Amino acid sequence: MLVELYIKNLAVIEELRVEFNEGLTILSGEEGAGKSLLVDALCLLTGGRANAALVRSGEPAAVIEGVFWLSPDDSRLMESLKETGVELDGDGSVILFREIREHGRSIARVNGRAVPVSLLQELGQLLVDVHSQRDHISLLNPQRQLDLLDSYGGLLASRSLLGRKVRELRDTARELSALTDRSSGRRRELLEYQVAEIDGAEIDPDEYEALEQEGHV
């Protein structure tokens, strides 16, 4: 859930802080009042393509920051954050930050840690859903459909546990395969050594019969 959105120096917006509560929030106003800029800000915050033209004239950079509260059931989002080493705040919130500079360069952060924009895109697909004629609709994403179905069935925790077990099983299988390969390699080296020893002895094929006749065998 989006708790707060902060925007600075984005197009006509000099500075704006909007707080959201649970339930429906409606933004209204005349055409050109800047409502669509809030959607643009959310798109940038979730990894959208940066455009230096959106930086307010005369300013060095535009800044967008969003505070999201995560539900304990958001296991997939928790796993994504854990895999990247991003730690959640004590209240279960995550802060996304995006800075667009006047020359087009972009900086992304999650909970104060610098991250690639691709991570904002990954998290954004789990945090924000923009519905319009042109933008991506997450309900058409098969993974999102599975998330909703598992959430409805109360299976997110079980799915997360199963995922960890599968990863552990695959890691064990890779380790076993590596051990088997090393064991096979050592046996091959032993056999090659023994063959070399036999070849080096230059044994006469008739030597066994001669030794047998002499009673040595």
Short mmCIF file of C-alpha atoms in Angstrom, two decimals:
data_model
loop_
_atom_site.label_atom_id
_atom_site.label_comp_id
_atom_site.label_asym_id
_atom_site.label_seq_id
_atom_site.Cartn_x
_atom_site.Cartn_y
_atom_site.Cartn_z
CA MET A 1 0.00 0.00 0.00
CA LEU A 2 1.26 3.46 -0.94
CA VAL A 3 1.41 5.55 2.24
CA GLU A 4 3.13 8.72 1.03
CA LEU A 5 4.32 10.21 -2.26
CA TYR A 6 6.84 13.05 -2.36
CA ILE A 7 7.63 14.94 -5.58
CA LYS A 8 10.06 17.79 -6.12
CA ASN A 9 10.92 19.72 -9.30
CA LEU A 10 8.94 17.47 -11.63
CA ALA A 11 7.62 19.53 -14.57
CA VAL A 12 5.28 22.17 -13.07
CA ILE A 13 5.39 20.65 -9.59
CA GLU A 14 7.83 22.55 -7.39
CA GLU A 15 7.26 20.45 -4.28
CA LEU A 16 4.39 18.20 -3.28
CA ARG A 17 3.77 15.67 -0.52
CA VAL A 18 0.63 13.51 -0.65
CA GLU A 19 -0.39 11.13 2.12
CA PHE A 20 -2.77 8.24 1.45
CA ASN A 21 -5.04 6.32 3.78
CA GLU A 22 -6.66 2.92 3.39
CA GLY A 23 -9.57 2.82 1.00
CA LEU A 24 -10.34 4.73 -2.17
CA THR A 25 -8.53 7.99 -2.93
CA ILE A 26 -9.77 10.22 -5.78
CA LEU A 27 -7.71 13.07 -7.26
CA SER A 28 -9.81 15.60 -9.14
CA GLY A 29 -9.20 18.95 -10.78
CA GLU A 30 -9.33 20.89 -14.01
CA GLU A 31 -7.49 19.77 -17.10
CA GLY A 32 -3.84 20.77 -16.88
CA ALA A 33 -3.85 20.90 -13.09
CA GLY A 34 -1.15 18.22 -12.96
CA LYS A 35 -3.13 15.07 -12.07
CA SER A 36 -1.35 13.02 -14.75
CA LEU A 37 2.01 14.12 -13.31
CA LEU A 38 1.24 12.02 -10.23
CA VAL A 39 0.87 8.98 -12.49
CA ASP A 40 4.09 9.95 -14.30
CA ALA A 41 5.82 10.22 -10.93
CA LEU A 42 4.65 6.74 -9.93
CA CYS A 43 5.85 5.34 -13.27
CA LEU A 44 9.29 6.90 -12.75
CA LEU A 45 9.37 5.66 -9.16
CA THR A 46 8.74 2.11 -10.35
CA GLY A 47 11.49 2.06 -12.95
CA GLY A 48 9.92 3.92 -15.87
CA ARG A 49 12.15 5.46 -18.51
CA ALA A 50 13.75 8.70 -17.35
CA ASN A 51 13.29 11.83 -19.44
CA ALA A 52 15.34 14.95 -18.67
CA ALA A 53 12.53 17.06 -20.13
CA LEU A 54 10.47 16.30 -17.01
CA VAL A 55 12.94 18.15 -14.77
CA ARG A 56 11.53 21.53 -13.72
CA SER A 57 13.10 24.39 -15.67
CA GLY A 58 16.09 25.90 -13.91
CA GLU A 59 16.48 23.01 -11.44
CA PRO A 60 19.32 20.45 -11.46
CA ALA A 61 17.15 17.40 -10.80
CA ALA A 62 13.69 16.04 -10.12
CA VAL A 63 13.10 13.83 -7.09
CA ILE A 64 10.34 11.27 -6.48
CA GLU A 65 10.07 9.28 -3.28
CA GLY A 66 7.38 6.83 -2.24
CA VAL A 67 6.75 5.12 1.08
CA PHE A 68 4.99 1.75 0.86
CA TRP A 69 3.70 -0.40 3.68
CA LEU A 70 4.07 -4.13 3.09
CA SER A 71 1.67 -6.76 4.30
CA PRO A 72 3.24 -9.81 6.03
CA ASP A 73 1.59 -11.90 3.28
CA ASP A 74 3.70 -10.25 0.57
CA SER A 75 6.14 -13.20 0.59
CA ARG A 76 7.24 -12.78 -3.01
CA LEU A 77 8.11 -9.12 -2.40
CA MET A 78 9.91 -10.03 0.83
CA GLU A 79 11.96 -12.65 -1.04
CA SER A 80 12.87 -10.15 -3.78
CA LEU A 81 14.12 -7.67 -1.19
CA LYS A 82 16.02 -10.35 0.73
CA GLU A 83 17.77 -11.60 -2.42
CA THR A 84 19.08 -8.10 -3.15
CA GLY A 85 20.21 -7.51 0.43
CA VAL A 86 17.71 -4.70 1.09
CA GLU A 87 16.51 -4.66 4.70
CA LEU A 88 13.01 -3.59 5.67
CA ASP A 89 12.37 -0.92 8.27
CA GLY A 90 11.00 -2.04 11.62
CA ASP A 91 7.44 -1.03 10.69
CA GLY A 92 7.45 -3.14 7.53
CA SER A 93 7.78 -0.20 5.16
CA VAL A 94 9.91 0.16 2.06
CA ILE A 95 10.99 3.50 0.58
CA LEU A 96 11.61 3.83 -3.16
CA PHE A 97 13.61 6.82 -4.38
CA ARG A 98 14.32 8.09 -7.90
CA GLU A 99 16.28 11.15 -8.95
CA ILE A 100 16.24 12.36 -12.56
CA ARG A 101 18.98 14.83 -13.37
CA GLU A 102 18.79 17.56 -16.01
CA HIS A 103 21.26 15.72 -18.27
CA GLY A 104 19.15 12.55 -18.22
CA ARG A 105 21.12 10.55 -15.67
CA SER A 106 19.12 8.68 -13.06
CA ILE A 107 19.73 7.45 -9.50
CA ALA A 108 17.60 4.77 -7.82
CA ARG A 109 17.51 3.77 -4.16
CA VAL A 110 15.55 1.35 -2.00
CA ASN A 111 15.56 2.08 1.74
CA GLY A 112 18.54 4.37 1.21
CA ARG A 113 20.62 1.80 -0.67
CA ALA A 114 21.65 2.50 -4.27
CA VAL A 115 20.16 -0.12 -6.61
CA PRO A 116 19.82 -0.61 -10.39
CA VAL A 117 16.67 0.78 -11.99
CA SER A 118 15.75 -2.79 -12.95
CA LEU A 119 15.12 -3.52 -9.26
CA LEU A 120 12.65 -0.62 -9.10
CA GLN A 121 10.89 -2.17 -12.09
CA GLU A 122 10.77 -5.57 -10.39
CA LEU A 123 9.42 -4.14 -7.14
CA GLY A 124 7.12 -1.76 -8.96
CA GLN A 125 5.28 -4.65 -10.64
CA LEU A 126 4.48 -5.96 -7.17
CA LEU A 127 3.64 -2.61 -5.56
CA VAL A 128 1.87 -0.51 -8.19
CA ASP A 129 -0.65 -1.29 -10.91
CA VAL A 130 -1.37 1.47 -13.43
CA HIS A 131 -4.53 0.95 -15.47
CA SER A 132 -4.81 2.83 -18.73
CA GLN A 133 -5.10 2.20 -22.46
CA ARG A 134 -1.34 2.24 -22.95
CA ASP A 135 0.26 1.09 -19.69
CA HIS A 136 0.94 -2.44 -18.55
CA ILE A 137 -1.90 -4.12 -16.65
CA SER A 138 -0.53 -6.60 -14.15
CA LEU A 139 -3.72 -8.67 -14.12
CA LEU A 140 -2.69 -9.98 -17.55
CA ASN A 141 0.61 -11.20 -16.12
CA PRO A 142 0.42 -14.99 -15.44
CA GLN A 143 2.69 -14.62 -12.39
CA ARG A 144 0.39 -11.95 -10.96
CA GLN A 145 -2.59 -14.24 -11.55
CA LEU A 146 -0.84 -17.00 -9.60
CA ASP A 147 -0.06 -14.56 -6.79
CA LEU A 148 -3.70 -13.53 -6.50
CA LEU A 149 -4.91 -17.12 -6.62
CA ASP A 150 -2.44 -18.31 -3.97
CA SER A 151 -3.23 -15.29 -1.82
CA TYR A 152 -6.96 -16.05 -2.00
CA GLY A 153 -6.27 -19.65 -0.97
CA GLY A 154 -3.97 -18.60 1.88
CA LEU A 155 -1.07 -20.46 0.25
CA LEU A 156 1.58 -17.72 -0.03
CA ALA A 157 3.48 -18.88 3.06
CA SER A 158 3.37 -22.52 1.94
CA ARG A 159 4.49 -21.53 -1.56
CA SER A 160 7.40 -19.59 -0.15
CA LEU A 161 8.44 -22.57 2.01
CA LEU A 162 8.17 -24.92 -0.97
CA GLY A 163 10.26 -22.55 -3.06
CA ARG A 164 13.03 -22.57 -0.44
CA LYS A 165 12.96 -26.38 -0.27
CA VAL A 166 13.18 -26.66 -4.05
CA ARG A 167 16.16 -24.29 -4.13
CA GLU A 168 17.86 -26.28 -1.36
CA LEU A 169 17.22 -29.52 -3.28
CA ARG A 170 18.70 -28.06 -6.46
CA ASP A 171 21.75 -26.80 -4.55
CA THR A 172 22.26 -30.26 -3.05
CA ALA A 173 21.89 -31.88 -6.48
CA ARG A 174 24.54 -29.55 -7.92
CA GLU A 175 26.90 -30.32 -5.03
CA LEU A 176 26.37 -34.08 -5.48
CA SER A 177 27.03 -33.78 -9.22
CA ALA A 178 30.24 -31.86 -8.52
CA LEU A 179 31.39 -34.51 -6.03
CA THR A 180 30.60 -37.30 -8.52
CA ASP A 181 32.55 -35.54 -11.24
CA ARG A 182 35.56 -35.12 -8.95
CA SER A 183 35.40 -38.80 -7.89
CA SER A 184 35.20 -39.92 -11.53
CA GLY A 185 38.14 -37.69 -12.35
CA ARG A 186 40.29 -39.22 -9.60
CA ARG A 187 39.43 -42.80 -10.71
CA ARG A 188 40.30 -41.93 -14.28
CA GLU A 189 43.66 -40.53 -13.16
CA LEU A 190 44.35 -43.77 -11.21
CA LEU A 191 43.49 -45.96 -14.20
CA GLU A 192 45.63 -43.85 -16.53
CA TYR A 193 48.52 -44.16 -14.07
CA GLN A 194 48.14 -47.94 -13.88
CA VAL A 195 48.01 -48.26 -17.67
CA ALA A 196 51.16 -46.16 -17.94
CA GLU A 197 52.90 -48.39 -15.39
CA ILE A 198 51.97 -51.52 -17.34
CA ASP A 199 53.09 -50.00 -20.63
CA GLY A 200 56.35 -48.89 -19.04
CA ALA A 201 57.09 -52.42 -17.79
CA GLU A 202 57.29 -53.64 -21.43
CA ILE A 203 55.92 -57.07 -20.48
CA ASP A 204 56.56 -59.85 -23.01
CA PRO A 205 53.30 -61.66 -23.92
CA ASP A 206 55.13 -65.01 -23.56
CA GLU A 207 56.65 -64.11 -20.22
CA TYR A 208 53.71 -65.50 -18.23
CA GLU A 209 54.05 -68.96 -19.80
CA ALA A 210 57.80 -68.97 -19.18
CA LEU A 211 57.30 -68.07 -15.54
CA GLU A 212 54.61 -70.73 -15.20
CA GLN A 213 56.96 -73.37 -16.55
CA GLU A 214 59.65 -72.27 -14.11
CA GLY A 215 57.14 -72.63 -11.33
CA HIS A 216 57.08 -68.98 -10.38
CA VAL A 217 53.36 -68.61 -11.05
#
